[in-house]
PDB file of N, CA and C in Angstrom:
ATOM      1  N   MET A   1       0.804  -1.200   0.000  1.00  0.00           N
ATOM      2  CA  MET A   1       0.000   0.000   0.000  1.00  0.00           C
ATOM      3  C   MET A   1       0.857   1.279   0.000  1.00  0.00           C
ATOM      4  N   PRO A   2       1.942   1.360   0.765  1.00  0.00           N
ATOM      5  CA  PRO A   2       2.720   2.606   0.732  1.00  0.00           C
ATOM      6  C   PRO A   2       3.313   2.904  -0.641  1.00  0.00           C
ATOM      7  N   GLY A   3       3.576   1.893  -1.432  1.00  0.00           N
ATOM      8  CA  GLY A   3       4.125   2.118  -2.755  1.00  0.00           C
ATOM      9  C   GLY A   3       3.109   2.675  -3.748  1.00  0.00           C
ATOM     10  N   THR A   4       1.827   2.435  -3.496  1.00  0.00           N
ATOM     11  CA  THR A   4       0.798   2.913  -4.412  1.00  0.00           C
ATOM     12  C   THR A   4       0.265   4.289  -4.049  1.00  0.00           C
ATOM     13  N   LEU A   5       0.552   4.773  -2.860  1.00  0.00           N
ATOM     14  CA  LEU A   5      -0.011   6.051  -2.430  1.00  0.00           C
ATOM     15  C   LEU A   5       0.396   7.234  -3.314  1.00  0.00           C
ATOM     16  N   PRO A   6       1.618   7.334  -3.818  1.00  0.00           N
ATOM     17  CA  PRO A   6       1.916   8.460  -4.719  1.00  0.00           C
ATOM     18  C   PRO A   6       1.047   8.470  -5.977  1.00  0.00           C
ATOM     19  N   ALA A   7       0.788   7.299  -6.539  1.00  0.00           N
ATOM     20  CA  ALA A   7      -0.077   7.237  -7.719  1.00  0.00           C
ATOM     21  C   ALA A   7      -1.516   7.588  -7.370  1.00  0.00           C
ATOM     22  N   ILE A   8      -1.956   7.176  -6.187  1.00  0.00           N
ATOM     23  CA  ILE A   8      -3.312   7.502  -5.749  1.00  0.00           C
ATOM     24  C   ILE A   8      -3.462   9.012  -5.579  1.00  0.00           C
ATOM     25  N   PHE A   9      -2.456   9.661  -5.012  1.00  0.00           N
ATOM     26  CA  PHE A   9      -2.542  11.103  -4.814  1.00  0.00           C
ATOM     27  C   PHE A   9      -2.407  11.873  -6.121  1.00  0.00           C
ATOM     28  N   THR A  10      -1.690  11.329  -7.084  1.00  0.00           N
ATOM     29  CA  THR A  10      -1.650  11.942  -8.405  1.00  0.00           C
ATOM     30  C   THR A  10      -3.037  11.909  -9.034  1.00  0.00           C
ATOM     31  N   GLY A  11      -3.715  10.801  -8.892  1.00  0.00           N
ATOM     32  CA  GLY A  11      -5.090  10.699  -9.374  1.00  0.00           C
ATOM     33  C   GLY A  11      -6.036  11.610  -8.620  1.00  0.00           C
ATOM     34  N   LEU A  12      -5.791  11.784  -7.324  1.00  0.00           N
ATOM     35  CA  LEU A  12      -6.626  12.682  -6.530  1.00  0.00           C
ATOM     36  C   LEU A  12      -6.469  14.124  -7.006  1.00  0.00           C
ATOM     37  N   HIS A  13      -5.242  14.544  -7.283  1.00  0.00           N
ATOM     38  CA  HIS A  13      -5.008  15.898  -7.802  1.00  0.00           C
ATOM     39  C   HIS A  13      -5.734  16.090  -9.141  1.00  0.00           C
ATOM     40  N   ALA A  14      -5.580  15.133 -10.042  1.00  0.00           N
ATOM     41  CA  ALA A  14      -6.233  15.238 -11.350  1.00  0.00           C
ATOM     42  C   ALA A  14      -7.752  15.197 -11.207  1.00  0.00           C
ATOM     43  N   GLY A  15      -8.253  14.375 -10.308  1.00  0.00           N
ATOM     44  CA  GLY A  15      -9.690  14.292 -10.089  1.00  0.00           C
ATOM     45  C   GLY A  15     -10.269  15.577  -9.533  1.00  0.00           C
ATOM     46  N   LEU A  16      -9.559  16.208  -8.603  1.00  0.00           N
ATOM     47  CA  LEU A  16     -10.027  17.487  -8.074  1.00  0.00           C
ATOM     48  C   LEU A  16     -10.065  18.560  -9.146  1.00  0.00           C
ATOM     49  N   ILE A  17      -9.046  18.593  -9.986  1.00  0.00           N
ATOM     50  CA  ILE A  17      -9.004  19.579 -11.064  1.00  0.00           C
ATOM     51  C   ILE A  17     -10.168  19.364 -12.026  1.00  0.00           C
ATOM     52  N   HIS A  18     -10.374  18.125 -12.453  1.00  0.00           N
ATOM     53  CA  HIS A  18     -11.432  17.850 -13.424  1.00  0.00           C
ATOM     54  C   HIS A  18     -12.822  18.041 -12.813  1.00  0.00           C
ATOM     55  N   ALA A  19     -13.006  17.695 -11.555  1.00  0.00           N
ATOM     56  CA  ALA A  19     -14.308  17.898 -10.911  1.00  0.00           C
ATOM     57  C   ALA A  19     -14.629  19.385 -10.780  1.00  0.00           C
ATOM     58  N   TRP A  20     -13.621  20.180 -10.419  1.00  0.00           N
ATOM     59  CA  TRP A  20     -13.831  21.617 -10.284  1.00  0.00           C
ATOM     60  C   TRP A  20     -14.149  22.246 -11.643  1.00  0.00           C
ATOM     61  N   LEU A  21     -13.426  21.833 -12.688  1.00  0.00           N
ATOM     62  CA  LEU A  21     -13.694  22.360 -14.026  1.00  0.00           C
ATOM     63  C   LEU A  21     -15.059  21.919 -14.548  1.00  0.00           C
ATOM     64  N   ALA A  22     -15.468  20.704 -14.259  1.00  0.00           N
ATOM     65  CA  ALA A  22     -16.780  20.226 -14.709  1.00  0.00           C
ATOM     66  C   ALA A  22     -17.912  20.967 -13.999  1.00  0.00           C
ATOM     67  N   ALA A  23     -17.757  21.206 -12.706  1.00  0.00           N
ATOM     68  CA  ALA A  23     -18.791  21.937 -11.977  1.00  0.00           C
ATOM     69  C   ALA A  23     -18.910  23.367 -12.490  1.00  0.00           C
ATOM     70  N   LEU A  24     -17.789  24.007 -12.710  1.00  0.00           N
ATOM     71  CA  LEU A  24     -17.818  25.374 -13.206  1.00  0.00           C
ATOM     72  C   LEU A  24     -18.321  25.427 -14.643  1.00  0.00           C
ATOM     73  N   GLY A  25     -17.884  24.493 -15.478  1.00  0.00           N
ATOM     74  CA  GLY A  25     -18.335  24.467 -16.866  1.00  0.00           C
ATOM     75  C   GLY A  25     -19.824  24.229 -16.996  1.00  0.00           C
ATOM     76  N   SER A  26     -20.365  23.360 -16.172  1.00  0.00           N
ATOM     77  CA  SER A  26     -21.811  23.128 -16.233  1.00  0.00           C
ATOM     78  C   SER A  26     -22.576  24.361 -15.780  1.00  0.00           C
ATOM     79  N   GLU A  27     -22.059  25.085 -14.805  1.00  0.00           N
ATOM     80  CA  GLU A  27     -22.713  26.331 -14.405  1.00  0.00           C
ATOM     81  C   GLU A  27     -22.631  27.380 -15.502  1.00  0.00           C
ATOM     82  N   LEU A  28     -21.490  27.447 -16.177  1.00  0.00           N
ATOM     83  CA  LEU A  28     -21.336  28.444 -17.238  1.00  0.00           C
ATOM     84  C   LEU A  28     -22.243  28.158 -18.429  1.00  0.00           C
ATOM     85  N   PHE A  29     -22.328  26.891 -18.846  1.00  0.00           N
ATOM     86  CA  PHE A  29     -23.087  26.571 -20.046  1.00  0.00           C
ATOM     87  C   PHE A  29     -24.580  26.441 -19.781  1.00  0.00           C
ATOM     88  N   LEU A  30     -24.960  25.895 -18.652  1.00  0.00           N
ATOM     89  CA  LEU A  30     -26.384  25.705 -18.377  1.00  0.00           C
ATOM     90  C   LEU A  30     -27.032  26.949 -17.789  1.00  0.00           C
ATOM     91  N   ASN A  31     -26.297  27.680 -16.962  1.00  0.00           N
ATOM     92  CA  ASN A  31     -26.778  28.912 -16.343  1.00  0.00           C
ATOM     93  C   ASN A  31     -28.116  28.707 -15.632  1.00  0.00           C
ATOM     94  N   VAL A  32     -28.240  27.574 -14.940  1.00  0.00           N
ATOM     95  CA  VAL A  32     -29.468  27.243 -14.234  1.00  0.00           C
ATOM     96  C   VAL A  32     -29.431  27.756 -12.807  1.00  0.00           C
ATOM     97  N   THR A  33     -28.339  27.558 -12.141  1.00  0.00           N
ATOM     98  CA  THR A  33     -28.239  27.937 -10.735  1.00  0.00           C
ATOM     99  C   THR A  33     -27.499  29.257 -10.600  1.00  0.00           C
ATOM    100  N   PRO A  34     -27.810  29.997  -9.565  1.00  0.00           N
ATOM    101  CA  PRO A  34     -27.086  31.269  -9.359  1.00  0.00           C
ATOM    102  C   PRO A  34     -25.755  31.046  -8.652  1.00  0.00           C
ATOM    103  N   GLY A  35     -24.885  30.281  -9.263  1.00  0.00           N
ATOM    104  CA  GLY A  35     -23.575  30.006  -8.691  1.00  0.00           C
ATOM    105  C   GLY A  35     -22.533  30.957  -9.240  1.00  0.00           C
ATOM    106  N   ILE A  36     -21.282  30.567  -9.098  1.00  0.00           N
ATOM    107  CA  ILE A  36     -20.186  31.410  -9.565  1.00  0.00           C
ATOM    108  C   ILE A  36     -20.216  31.525 -11.089  1.00  0.00           C
ATOM    109  N   GLY A  37     -20.496  30.436 -11.775  1.00  0.00           N
ATOM    110  CA  GLY A  37     -20.579  30.476 -13.236  1.00  0.00           C
ATOM    111  C   GLY A  37     -21.714  31.352 -13.725  1.00  0.00           C
ATOM    112  N   GLY A  38     -22.842  31.300 -13.037  1.00  0.00           N
ATOM    113  CA  GLY A  38     -23.960  32.170 -13.388  1.00  0.00           C
ATOM    114  C   GLY A  38     -23.630  33.632 -13.178  1.00  0.00           C
ATOM    115  N   ARG A  39     -22.901  33.917 -12.115  1.00  0.00           N
ATOM    116  CA  ARG A  39     -22.486  35.307 -11.865  1.00  0.00           C
ATOM    117  C   ARG A  39     -21.479  35.771 -12.908  1.00  0.00           C
ATOM    118  N   LEU A  40     -20.598  34.872 -13.361  1.00  0.00           N
ATOM    119  CA  LEU A  40     -19.661  35.237 -14.418  1.00  0.00           C
ATOM    120  C   LEU A  40     -20.405  35.527 -15.725  1.00  0.00           C
ATOM    121  N   ASN A  41     -21.416  34.719 -16.043  1.00  0.00           N
ATOM    122  CA  ASN A  41     -22.234  34.993 -17.227  1.00  0.00           C
ATOM    123  C   ASN A  41     -22.952  36.326 -17.103  1.00  0.00           C
ATOM    124  N   GLU A  42     -23.501  36.563 -15.936  1.00  0.00           N
ATOM    125  CA  GLU A  42     -24.215  37.824 -15.699  1.00  0.00           C
ATOM    126  C   GLU A  42     -23.275  39.018 -15.840  1.00  0.00           C
ATOM    127  N   GLY A  43     -22.077  38.901 -15.288  1.00  0.00           N
ATOM    128  CA  GLY A  43     -21.103  39.977 -15.379  1.00  0.00           C
ATOM    129  C   GLY A  43     -20.644  40.221 -16.806  1.00  0.00           C
ATOM    130  N   SER A  44     -20.491  39.139 -17.593  1.00  0.00           N
ATOM    131  CA  SER A  44     -20.054  39.325 -18.978  1.00  0.00           C
ATOM    132  C   SER A  44     -21.168  39.912 -19.840  1.00  0.00           C
ATOM    133  N   GLN A  45     -22.415  39.572 -19.562  1.00  0.00           N
ATOM    134  CA  GLN A  45     -23.521  40.113 -20.346  1.00  0.00           C
ATOM    135  C   GLN A  45     -23.794  41.579 -20.011  1.00  0.00           C
ATOM    136  N   LEU A  46     -23.560  41.949 -18.751  1.00  0.00           N
ATOM    137  CA  LEU A  46     -23.814  43.329 -18.331  1.00  0.00           C
ATOM    138  C   LEU A  46     -22.561  44.197 -18.382  1.00  0.00           C
ATOM    139  N   PHE A  47     -21.439  43.631 -18.844  1.00  0.00           N
ATOM    140  CA  PHE A  47     -20.145  44.330 -18.892  1.00  0.00           C
ATOM    141  C   PHE A  47     -19.761  44.879 -17.524  1.00  0.00           C
ATOM    142  N   ASP A  48     -20.020  44.084 -16.490  1.00  0.00           N
ATOM    143  CA  ASP A  48     -19.686  44.465 -15.115  1.00  0.00           C
ATOM    144  C   ASP A  48     -18.339  43.839 -14.764  1.00  0.00           C
ATOM    145  N   MET A  49     -17.278  44.610 -14.925  1.00  0.00           N
ATOM    146  CA  MET A  49     -15.923  44.098 -14.717  1.00  0.00           C
ATOM    147  C   MET A  49     -15.650  43.755 -13.252  1.00  0.00           C
ATOM    148  N   ASP A  50     -16.260  44.495 -12.335  1.00  0.00           N
ATOM    149  CA  ASP A  50     -16.063  44.182 -10.921  1.00  0.00           C
ATOM    150  C   ASP A  50     -16.577  42.784 -10.593  1.00  0.00           C
ATOM    151  N   LEU A  51     -17.737  42.443 -11.125  1.00  0.00           N
ATOM    152  CA  LEU A  51     -18.315  41.122 -10.881  1.00  0.00           C
ATOM    153  C   LEU A  51     -17.468  40.033 -11.541  1.00  0.00           C
ATOM    154  N   LEU A  52     -16.954  40.294 -12.726  1.00  0.00           N
ATOM    155  CA  LEU A  52     -16.095  39.318 -13.395  1.00  0.00           C
ATOM    156  C   LEU A  52     -14.800  39.083 -12.621  1.00  0.00           C
ATOM    157  N   PHE A  53     -14.145  40.147 -12.201  1.00  0.00           N
ATOM    158  CA  PHE A  53     -12.904  39.990 -11.452  1.00  0.00           C
ATOM    159  C   PHE A  53     -13.142  39.316 -10.104  1.00  0.00           C
ATOM    160  N   LEU A  54     -14.255  39.631  -9.463  1.00  0.00           N
ATOM    161  CA  LEU A  54     -14.580  38.975  -8.200  1.00  0.00           C
ATOM    162  C   LEU A  54     -14.790  37.479  -8.412  1.00  0.00           C
ATOM    163  N   GLY A  55     -15.491  37.110  -9.487  1.00  0.00           N
ATOM    164  CA  GLY A  55     -15.707  35.694  -9.788  1.00  0.00           C
ATOM    165  C   GLY A  55     -14.408  34.969 -10.075  1.00  0.00           C
ATOM    166  N   ILE A  56     -13.507  35.607 -10.815  1.00  0.00           N
ATOM    167  CA  ILE A  56     -12.218  34.995 -11.119  1.00  0.00           C
ATOM    168  C   ILE A  56     -11.382  34.831  -9.856  1.00  0.00           C
ATOM    169  N   ILE A  57     -11.407  35.815  -8.986  1.00  0.00           N
ATOM    170  CA  ILE A  57     -10.655  35.725  -7.729  1.00  0.00           C
ATOM    171  C   ILE A  57     -11.225  34.631  -6.838  1.00  0.00           C
ATOM    172  N   ILE A  58     -12.551  34.523  -6.784  1.00  0.00           N
ATOM    173  CA  ILE A  58     -13.178  33.459  -5.981  1.00  0.00           C
ATOM    174  C   ILE A  58     -12.806  32.086  -6.542  1.00  0.00           C
ATOM    175  N   LEU A  59     -12.816  31.945  -7.863  1.00  0.00           N
ATOM    176  CA  LEU A  59     -12.421  30.673  -8.477  1.00  0.00           C
ATOM    177  C   LEU A  59     -10.978  30.328  -8.152  1.00  0.00           C
ATOM    178  N   ALA A  60     -10.103  31.312  -8.200  1.00  0.00           N
ATOM    179  CA  ALA A  60      -8.692  31.070  -7.893  1.00  0.00           C
ATOM    180  C   ALA A  60      -8.498  30.675  -6.436  1.00  0.00           C
ATOM    181  N   VAL A  61      -9.200  31.337  -5.528  1.00  0.00           N
ATOM    182  CA  VAL A  61      -9.054  31.031  -4.102  1.00  0.00           C
ATOM    183  C   VAL A  61      -9.557  29.620  -3.799  1.00  0.00           C
ATOM    184  N   ILE A  62     -10.691  29.254  -4.369  1.00  0.00           N
ATOM    185  CA  ILE A  62     -11.220  27.910  -4.132  1.00  0.00           C
ATOM    186  C   ILE A  62     -10.297  26.851  -4.740  1.00  0.00           C
ATOM    187  N   GLY A  63      -9.775  27.111  -5.943  1.00  0.00           N
ATOM    188  CA  GLY A  63      -8.835  26.182  -6.558  1.00  0.00           C
ATOM    189  C   GLY A  63      -7.562  26.023  -5.749  1.00  0.00           C
ATOM    190  N   LEU A  64      -7.038  27.137  -5.232  1.00  0.00           N
ATOM    191  CA  LEU A  64      -5.849  27.066  -4.378  1.00  0.00           C
ATOM    192  C   LEU A  64      -6.132  26.310  -3.086  1.00  0.00           C
ATOM    193  N   PHE A  65      -7.333  26.493  -2.540  1.00  0.00           N
ATOM    194  CA  PHE A  65      -7.703  25.761  -1.326  1.00  0.00           C
ATOM    195  C   PHE A  65      -7.754  24.265  -1.592  1.00  0.00           C
ATOM    196  N   TYR A  66      -8.380  23.865  -2.705  1.00  0.00           N
ATOM    197  CA  TYR A  66      -8.441  22.446  -3.051  1.00  0.00           C
ATOM    198  C   TYR A  66      -7.041  21.866  -3.224  1.00  0.00           C
ATOM    199  N   ASN A  67      -6.197  22.577  -3.947  1.00  0.00           N
ATOM    200  CA  ASN A  67      -4.850  22.085  -4.209  1.00  0.00           C
ATOM    201  C   ASN A  67      -4.023  22.017  -2.928  1.00  0.00           C
ATOM    202  N   SER A  68      -4.086  23.054  -2.113  1.00  0.00           N
ATOM    203  CA  SER A  68      -3.289  23.048  -0.884  1.00  0.00           C
ATOM    204  C   SER A  68      -3.786  22.000   0.103  1.00  0.00           C
ATOM    205  N   SER A  69      -5.093  21.750   0.140  1.00  0.00           N
ATOM    206  CA  SER A  69      -5.588  20.703   1.036  1.00  0.00           C
ATOM    207  C   SER A  69      -5.160  19.323   0.551  1.00  0.00           C
ATOM    208  N   ALA A  70      -5.118  19.110  -0.766  1.00  0.00           N
ATOM    209  CA  ALA A  70      -4.644  17.821  -1.293  1.00  0.00           C
ATOM    210  C   ALA A  70      -3.155  17.652  -1.033  1.00  0.00           C
ATOM    211  N   VAL A  71      -2.369  18.715  -1.190  1.00  0.00           N
ATOM    212  CA  VAL A  71      -0.929  18.641  -0.909  1.00  0.00           C
ATOM    213  C   VAL A  71      -0.696  18.401   0.574  1.00  0.00           C
ATOM    214  N   TRP A  72      -1.463  19.047   1.431  1.00  0.00           N
ATOM    215  CA  TRP A  72      -1.329  18.848   2.873  1.00  0.00           C
ATOM    216  C   TRP A  72      -1.639  17.404   3.247  1.00  0.00           C
ATOM    217  N   LEU A  73      -2.709  16.873   2.680  1.00  0.00           N
ATOM    218  CA  LEU A  73      -3.069  15.489   2.967  1.00  0.00           C
ATOM    219  C   LEU A  73      -2.002  14.533   2.457  1.00  0.00           C
ATOM    220  N   GLU A  74      -1.458  14.833   1.291  1.00  0.00           N
ATOM    221  CA  GLU A  74      -0.410  13.981   0.723  1.00  0.00           C
ATOM    222  C   GLU A  74       0.848  14.003   1.581  1.00  0.00           C
ATOM    223  N   THR A  75       1.287  15.169   2.000  1.00  0.00           N
ATOM    224  CA  THR A  75       2.490  15.228   2.840  1.00  0.00           C
ATOM    225  C   THR A  75       2.235  14.641   4.216  1.00  0.00           C
ATOM    226  N   ARG A  76       1.024  14.728   4.689  1.00  0.00           N
ATOM    227  CA  ARG A  76       0.688  14.154   5.997  1.00  0.00           C
ATOM    228  C   ARG A  76       0.728  12.625   5.961  1.00  0.00           C
ATOM    229  N   LEU A  77       0.222  12.049   4.874  1.00  0.00           N
ATOM    230  CA  LEU A  77       0.170  10.595   4.773  1.00  0.00           C
ATOM    231  C   LEU A  77       1.463   9.997   4.235  1.00  0.00           C
ATOM    232  N   LEU A  78       2.238  10.754   3.508  1.00  0.00           N
ATOM    233  CA  LEU A  78       3.506  10.275   2.967  1.00  0.00           C
ATOM    234  C   LEU A  78       4.655  11.026   3.635  1.00  0.00           C
ATOM    235  N   ARG A  79       4.885  10.736   4.879  1.00  0.00           N
ATOM    236  CA  ARG A  79       5.906  11.461   5.624  1.00  0.00           C
ATOM    237  C   ARG A  79       7.325  11.182   5.107  1.00  0.00           C
ATOM    238  N   ARG A  80       7.534  10.023   4.536  1.00  0.00           N
ATOM    239  CA  ARG A  80       8.870   9.675   4.073  1.00  0.00           C
ATOM    240  C   ARG A  80       9.226  10.401   2.780  1.00  0.00           C
ATOM    241  N   ARG A  81       8.225  10.906   2.078  1.00  0.00           N
ATOM    242  CA  ARG A  81       8.460  11.604   0.819  1.00  0.00           C
ATOM    243  C   ARG A  81       8.440  13.114   1.057  1.00  0.00           C
ATOM    244  N   THR A  82       9.417  13.813   0.533  1.00  0.00           N
ATOM    245  CA  THR A  82       9.460  15.261   0.695  1.00  0.00           C
ATOM    246  C   THR A  82       9.196  15.938  -0.638  1.00  0.00           C
ATOM    247  N   ARG A  83       8.704  17.138  -0.590  1.00  0.00           N
ATOM    248  CA  ARG A  83       8.425  17.915  -1.809  1.00  0.00           C
ATOM    249  C   ARG A  83       9.524  18.866  -2.039  1.00  0.00           C
TER     250      ARG A  83
END
């Protein structure tokens, strides 16, 4: 099991990235829910740059949180491996 954990965490990183992109893409294209993607569509249609920049910053912060939490979990479980 310890030998497979690096591959599992590589898959976890890729899975988080693809899940986040799929959730955002479905919000952008469907525009059903008033989520971040809906607000980005609204900002682009109304030429509201403040709303667009806020949406981009929120997306970046959430993405960084996901990535840093996965890296933290990986370093916590793989103590013998250093980054």
